[in-house]
mmCIF file with all atom_site columns, C-alpha atoms in Angstrom:
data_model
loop_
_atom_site.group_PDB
_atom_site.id
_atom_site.type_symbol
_atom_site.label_atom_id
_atom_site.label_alt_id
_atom_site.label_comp_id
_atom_site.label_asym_id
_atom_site.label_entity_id
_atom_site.label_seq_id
_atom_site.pdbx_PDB_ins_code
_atom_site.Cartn_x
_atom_site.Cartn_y
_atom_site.Cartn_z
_atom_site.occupancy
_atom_site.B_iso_or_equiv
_atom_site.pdbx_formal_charge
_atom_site.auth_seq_id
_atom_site.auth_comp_id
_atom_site.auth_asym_id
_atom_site.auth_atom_id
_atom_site.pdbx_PDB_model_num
ATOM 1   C CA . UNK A 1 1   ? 21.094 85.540 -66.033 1.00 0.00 ? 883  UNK A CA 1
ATOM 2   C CA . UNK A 1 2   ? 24.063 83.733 -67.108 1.00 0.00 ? 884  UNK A CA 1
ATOM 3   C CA . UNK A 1 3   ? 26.947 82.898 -64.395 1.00 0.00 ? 885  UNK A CA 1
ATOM 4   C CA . UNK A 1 4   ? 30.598 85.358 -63.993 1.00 0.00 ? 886  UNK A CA 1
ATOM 5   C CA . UNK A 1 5   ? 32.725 82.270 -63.301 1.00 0.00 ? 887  UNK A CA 1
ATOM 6   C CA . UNK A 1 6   ? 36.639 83.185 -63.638 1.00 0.00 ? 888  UNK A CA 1
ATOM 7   C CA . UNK A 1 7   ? 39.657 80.534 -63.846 1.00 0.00 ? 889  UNK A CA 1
ATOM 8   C CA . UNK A 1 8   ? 40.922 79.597 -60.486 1.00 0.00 ? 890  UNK A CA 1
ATOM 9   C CA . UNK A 1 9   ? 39.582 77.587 -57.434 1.00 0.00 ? 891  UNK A CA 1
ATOM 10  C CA . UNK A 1 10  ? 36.633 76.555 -55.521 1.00 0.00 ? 892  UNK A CA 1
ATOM 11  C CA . UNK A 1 11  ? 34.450 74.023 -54.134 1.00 0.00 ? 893  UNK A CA 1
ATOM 12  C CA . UNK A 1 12  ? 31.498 71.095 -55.801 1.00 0.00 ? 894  UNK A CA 1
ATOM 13  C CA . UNK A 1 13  ? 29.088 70.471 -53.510 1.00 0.00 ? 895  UNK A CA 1
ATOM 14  C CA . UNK A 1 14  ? 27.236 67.180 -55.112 1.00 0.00 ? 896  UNK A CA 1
ATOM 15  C CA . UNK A 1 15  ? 24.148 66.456 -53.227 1.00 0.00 ? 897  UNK A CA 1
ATOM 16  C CA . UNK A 1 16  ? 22.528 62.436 -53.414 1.00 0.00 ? 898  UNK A CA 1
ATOM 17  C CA . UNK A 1 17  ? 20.839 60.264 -51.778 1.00 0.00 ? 899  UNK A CA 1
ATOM 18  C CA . UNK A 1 18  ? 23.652 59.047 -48.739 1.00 0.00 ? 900  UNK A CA 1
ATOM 19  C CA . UNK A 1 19  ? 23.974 63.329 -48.241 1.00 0.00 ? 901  UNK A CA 1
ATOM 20  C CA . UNK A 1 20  ? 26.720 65.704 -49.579 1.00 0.00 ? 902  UNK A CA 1
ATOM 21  C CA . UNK A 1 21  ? 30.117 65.368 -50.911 1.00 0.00 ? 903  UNK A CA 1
ATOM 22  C CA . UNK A 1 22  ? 32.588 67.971 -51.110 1.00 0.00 ? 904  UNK A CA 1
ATOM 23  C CA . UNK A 1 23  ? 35.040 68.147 -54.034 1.00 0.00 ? 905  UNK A CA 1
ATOM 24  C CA . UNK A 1 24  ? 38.014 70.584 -55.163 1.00 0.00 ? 906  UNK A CA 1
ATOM 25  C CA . UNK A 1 25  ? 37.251 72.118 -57.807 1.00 0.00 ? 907  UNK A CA 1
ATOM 26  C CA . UNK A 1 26  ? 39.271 73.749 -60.902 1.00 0.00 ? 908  UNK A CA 1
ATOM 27  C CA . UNK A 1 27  ? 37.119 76.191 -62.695 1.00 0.00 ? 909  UNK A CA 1
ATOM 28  C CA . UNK A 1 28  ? 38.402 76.953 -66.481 1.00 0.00 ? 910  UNK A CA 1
ATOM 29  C CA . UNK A 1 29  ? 35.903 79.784 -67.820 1.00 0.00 ? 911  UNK A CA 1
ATOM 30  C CA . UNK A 1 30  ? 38.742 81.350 -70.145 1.00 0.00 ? 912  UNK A CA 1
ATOM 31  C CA . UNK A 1 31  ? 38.980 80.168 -73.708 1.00 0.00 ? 913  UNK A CA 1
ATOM 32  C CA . UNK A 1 32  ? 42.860 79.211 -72.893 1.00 0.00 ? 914  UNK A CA 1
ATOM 33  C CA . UNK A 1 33  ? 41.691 77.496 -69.701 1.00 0.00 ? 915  UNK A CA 1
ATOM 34  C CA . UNK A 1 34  ? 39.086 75.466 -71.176 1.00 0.00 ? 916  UNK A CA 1
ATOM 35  C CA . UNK A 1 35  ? 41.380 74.762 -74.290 1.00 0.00 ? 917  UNK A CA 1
ATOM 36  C CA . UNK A 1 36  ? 43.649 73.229 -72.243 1.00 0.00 ? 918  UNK A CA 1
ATOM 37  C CA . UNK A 1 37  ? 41.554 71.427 -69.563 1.00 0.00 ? 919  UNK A CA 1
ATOM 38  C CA . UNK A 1 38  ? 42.979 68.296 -68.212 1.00 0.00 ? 920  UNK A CA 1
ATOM 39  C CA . UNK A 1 39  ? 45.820 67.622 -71.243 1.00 0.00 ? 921  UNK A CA 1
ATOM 40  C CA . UNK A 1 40  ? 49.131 66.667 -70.070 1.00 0.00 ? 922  UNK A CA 1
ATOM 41  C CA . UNK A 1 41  ? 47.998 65.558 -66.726 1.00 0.00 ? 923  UNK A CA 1
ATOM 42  C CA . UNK A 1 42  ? 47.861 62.285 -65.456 1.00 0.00 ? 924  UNK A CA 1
ATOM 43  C CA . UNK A 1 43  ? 45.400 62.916 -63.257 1.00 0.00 ? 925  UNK A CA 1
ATOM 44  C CA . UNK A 1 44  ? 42.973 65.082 -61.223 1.00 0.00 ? 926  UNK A CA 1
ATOM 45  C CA . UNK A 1 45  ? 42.488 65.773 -57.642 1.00 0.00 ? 927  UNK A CA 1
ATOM 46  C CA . UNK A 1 46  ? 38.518 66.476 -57.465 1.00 0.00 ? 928  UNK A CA 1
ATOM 47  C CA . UNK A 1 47  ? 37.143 67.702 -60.704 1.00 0.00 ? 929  UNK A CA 1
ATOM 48  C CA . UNK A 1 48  ? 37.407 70.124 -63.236 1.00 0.00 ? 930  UNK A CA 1
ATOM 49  C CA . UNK A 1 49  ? 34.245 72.783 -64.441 1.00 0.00 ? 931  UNK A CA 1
ATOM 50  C CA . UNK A 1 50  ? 34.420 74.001 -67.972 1.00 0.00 ? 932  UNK A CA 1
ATOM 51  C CA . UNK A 1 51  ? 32.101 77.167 -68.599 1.00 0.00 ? 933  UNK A CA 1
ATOM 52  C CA . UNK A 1 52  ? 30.597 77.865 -70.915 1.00 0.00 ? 934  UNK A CA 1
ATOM 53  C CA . UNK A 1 53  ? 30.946 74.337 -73.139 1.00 0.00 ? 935  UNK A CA 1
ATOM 54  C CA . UNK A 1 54  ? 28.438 71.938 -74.378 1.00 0.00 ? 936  UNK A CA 1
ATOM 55  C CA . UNK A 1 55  ? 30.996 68.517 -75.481 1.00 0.00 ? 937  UNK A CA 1
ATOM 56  C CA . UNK A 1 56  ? 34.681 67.610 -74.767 1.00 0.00 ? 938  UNK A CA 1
ATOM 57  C CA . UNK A 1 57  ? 37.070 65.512 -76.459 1.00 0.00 ? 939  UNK A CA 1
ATOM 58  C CA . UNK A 1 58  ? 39.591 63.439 -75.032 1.00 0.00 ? 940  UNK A CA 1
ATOM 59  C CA . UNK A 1 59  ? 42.381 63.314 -77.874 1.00 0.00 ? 941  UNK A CA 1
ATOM 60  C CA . UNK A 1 60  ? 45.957 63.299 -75.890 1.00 0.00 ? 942  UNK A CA 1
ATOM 61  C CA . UNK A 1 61  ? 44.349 62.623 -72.994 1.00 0.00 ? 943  UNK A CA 1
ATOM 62  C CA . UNK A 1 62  ? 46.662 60.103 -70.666 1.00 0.00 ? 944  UNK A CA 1
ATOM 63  C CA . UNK A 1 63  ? 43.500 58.911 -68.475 1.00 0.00 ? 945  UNK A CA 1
ATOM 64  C CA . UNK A 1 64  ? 39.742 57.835 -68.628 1.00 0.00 ? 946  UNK A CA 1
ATOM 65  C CA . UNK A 1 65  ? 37.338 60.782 -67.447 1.00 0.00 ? 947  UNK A CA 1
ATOM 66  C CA . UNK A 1 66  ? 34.025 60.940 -65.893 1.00 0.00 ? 948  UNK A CA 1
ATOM 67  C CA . UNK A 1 67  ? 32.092 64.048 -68.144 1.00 0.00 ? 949  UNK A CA 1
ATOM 68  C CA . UNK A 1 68  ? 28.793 65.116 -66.776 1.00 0.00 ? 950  UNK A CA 1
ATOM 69  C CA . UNK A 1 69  ? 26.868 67.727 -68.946 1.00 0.00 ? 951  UNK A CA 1
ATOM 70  C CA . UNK A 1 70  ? 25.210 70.363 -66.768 1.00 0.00 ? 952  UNK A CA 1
ATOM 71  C CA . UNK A 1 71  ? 22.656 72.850 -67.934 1.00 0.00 ? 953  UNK A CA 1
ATOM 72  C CA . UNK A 1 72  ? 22.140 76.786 -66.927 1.00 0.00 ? 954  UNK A CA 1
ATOM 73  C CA . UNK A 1 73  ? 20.534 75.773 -63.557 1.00 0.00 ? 955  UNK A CA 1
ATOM 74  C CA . UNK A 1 74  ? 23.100 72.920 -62.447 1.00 0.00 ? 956  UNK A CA 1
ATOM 75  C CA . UNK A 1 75  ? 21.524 70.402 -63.396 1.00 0.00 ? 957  UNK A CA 1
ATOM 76  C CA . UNK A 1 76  ? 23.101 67.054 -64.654 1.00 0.00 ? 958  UNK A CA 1
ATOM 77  C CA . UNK A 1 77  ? 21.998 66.250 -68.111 1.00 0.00 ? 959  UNK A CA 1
ATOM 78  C CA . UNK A 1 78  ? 24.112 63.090 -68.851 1.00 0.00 ? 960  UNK A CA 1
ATOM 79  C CA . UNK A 1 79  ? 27.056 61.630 -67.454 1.00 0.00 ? 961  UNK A CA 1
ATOM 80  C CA . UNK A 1 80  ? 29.394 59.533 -69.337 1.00 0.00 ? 962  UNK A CA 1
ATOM 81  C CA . UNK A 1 81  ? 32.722 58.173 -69.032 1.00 0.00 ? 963  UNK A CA 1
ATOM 82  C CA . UNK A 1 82  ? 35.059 58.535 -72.310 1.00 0.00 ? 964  UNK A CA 1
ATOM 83  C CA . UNK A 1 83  ? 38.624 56.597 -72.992 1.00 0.00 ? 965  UNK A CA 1
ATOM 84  C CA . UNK A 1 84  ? 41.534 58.645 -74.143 1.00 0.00 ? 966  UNK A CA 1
ATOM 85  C CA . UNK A 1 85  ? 40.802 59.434 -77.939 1.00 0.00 ? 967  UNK A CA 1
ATOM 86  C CA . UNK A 1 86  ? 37.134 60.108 -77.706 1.00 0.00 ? 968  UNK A CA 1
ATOM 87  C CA . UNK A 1 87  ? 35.140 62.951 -79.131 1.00 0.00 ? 969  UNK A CA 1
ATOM 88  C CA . UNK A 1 88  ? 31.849 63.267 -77.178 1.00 0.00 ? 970  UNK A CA 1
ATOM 89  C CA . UNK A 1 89  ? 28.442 64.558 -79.166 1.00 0.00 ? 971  UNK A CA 1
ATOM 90  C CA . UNK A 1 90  ? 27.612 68.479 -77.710 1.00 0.00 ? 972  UNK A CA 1
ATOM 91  C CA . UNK A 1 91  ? 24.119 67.926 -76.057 1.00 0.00 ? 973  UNK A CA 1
ATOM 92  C CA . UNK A 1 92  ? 21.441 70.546 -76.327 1.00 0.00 ? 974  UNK A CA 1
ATOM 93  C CA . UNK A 1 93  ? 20.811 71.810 -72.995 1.00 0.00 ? 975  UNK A CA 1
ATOM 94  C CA . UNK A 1 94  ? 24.538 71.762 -71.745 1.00 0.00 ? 976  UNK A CA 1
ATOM 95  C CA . UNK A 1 95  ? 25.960 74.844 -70.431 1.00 0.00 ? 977  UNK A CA 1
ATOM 96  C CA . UNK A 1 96  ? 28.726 73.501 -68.522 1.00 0.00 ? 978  UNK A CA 1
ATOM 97  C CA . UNK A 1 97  ? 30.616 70.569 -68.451 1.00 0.00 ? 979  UNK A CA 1
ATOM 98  C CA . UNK A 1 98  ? 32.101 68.663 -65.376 1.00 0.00 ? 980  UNK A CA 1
ATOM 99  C CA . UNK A 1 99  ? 35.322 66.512 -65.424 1.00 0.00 ? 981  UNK A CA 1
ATOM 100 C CA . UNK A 1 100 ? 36.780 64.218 -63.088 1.00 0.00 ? 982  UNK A CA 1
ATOM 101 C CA . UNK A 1 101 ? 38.503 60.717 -63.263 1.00 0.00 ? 983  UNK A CA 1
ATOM 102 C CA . UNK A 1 102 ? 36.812 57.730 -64.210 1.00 0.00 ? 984  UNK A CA 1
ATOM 103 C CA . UNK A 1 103 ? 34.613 56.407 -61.100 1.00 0.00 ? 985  UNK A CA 1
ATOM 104 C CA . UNK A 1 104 ? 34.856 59.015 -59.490 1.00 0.00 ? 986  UNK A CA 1
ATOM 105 C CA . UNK A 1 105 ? 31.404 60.319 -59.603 1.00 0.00 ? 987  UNK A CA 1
ATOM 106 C CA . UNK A 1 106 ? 29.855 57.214 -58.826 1.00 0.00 ? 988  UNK A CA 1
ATOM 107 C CA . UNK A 1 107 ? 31.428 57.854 -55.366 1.00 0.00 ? 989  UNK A CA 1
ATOM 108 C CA . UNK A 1 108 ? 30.704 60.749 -55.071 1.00 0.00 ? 990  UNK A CA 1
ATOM 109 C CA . UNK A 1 109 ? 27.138 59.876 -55.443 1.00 0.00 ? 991  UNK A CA 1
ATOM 110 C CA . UNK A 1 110 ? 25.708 62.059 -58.209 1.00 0.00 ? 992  UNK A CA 1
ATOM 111 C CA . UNK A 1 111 ? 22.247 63.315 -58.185 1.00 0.00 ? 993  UNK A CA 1
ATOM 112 C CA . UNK A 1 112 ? 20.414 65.547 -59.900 1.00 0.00 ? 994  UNK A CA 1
ATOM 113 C CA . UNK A 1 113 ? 22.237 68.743 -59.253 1.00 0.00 ? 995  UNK A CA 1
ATOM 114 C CA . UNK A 1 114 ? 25.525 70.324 -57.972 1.00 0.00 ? 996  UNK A CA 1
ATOM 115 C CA . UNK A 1 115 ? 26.274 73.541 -56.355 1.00 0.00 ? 997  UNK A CA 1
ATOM 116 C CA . UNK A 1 116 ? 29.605 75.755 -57.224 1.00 0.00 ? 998  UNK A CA 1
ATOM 117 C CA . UNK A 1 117 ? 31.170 77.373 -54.561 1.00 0.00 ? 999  UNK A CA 1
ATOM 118 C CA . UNK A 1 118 ? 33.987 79.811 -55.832 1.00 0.00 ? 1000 UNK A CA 1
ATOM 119 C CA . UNK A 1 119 ? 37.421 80.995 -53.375 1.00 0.00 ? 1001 UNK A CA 1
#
């Protein structure tokens, strides 16, 4: 049962311990999209979904990122934050990865699992 996510819009619900946060969200599911992610930008507004995807890099990157590794059901693997001109390991179980700027997730409170909410 793998998830139909297209690129466009929606909503991260993160769920911790203080209750949950909502996020905008920027889903790239497209090869292009996902190729592309957050290069060029000098920053992000919420956070950024890549599906399917298992590592990042963060050559040409202008900005420090928050990357948290989710598996098939959601789940938060690992969460790491990578400097510009980083190449991060693929991990196993990672279906999905989740981008946003550094220390951001921290705030936000991350748990154990996240919930996407397409528009």
């Amino acid at each position: 049962m793998g998830r139909r996510w297209s690129d466009g819009r929606g909503t991260l619900i993160v769920r911790g311990a203080a209750g949950a946060v909502t996020v905008p969200l920027e889903l790239a599911t497209s090869y292009r999209a996902r190729t592309k992610g957050l290069l060029g930008r000098d920053g992000i507004d919420g956070a950024m979904l890549l599906s399917p995807a298992s590592s990042v890099h963060t050559f040409r990157m202008r900005f420090p990122i928050d990357v948290a590794y989710l598996n098939r059901k959601l789940e938060i693997v690992a969460v790491h934050t990578m400097k510009p001109g980083r190449l991060g390991l693929p991990r196993l179980r990672s279906r999905h990865v989740l981008e946003a700027e550094a220390g951001v997730m921290a705030g936000w409170g991350v748990g154990v699992r996240v919930t996407v909410e397409t528009e």
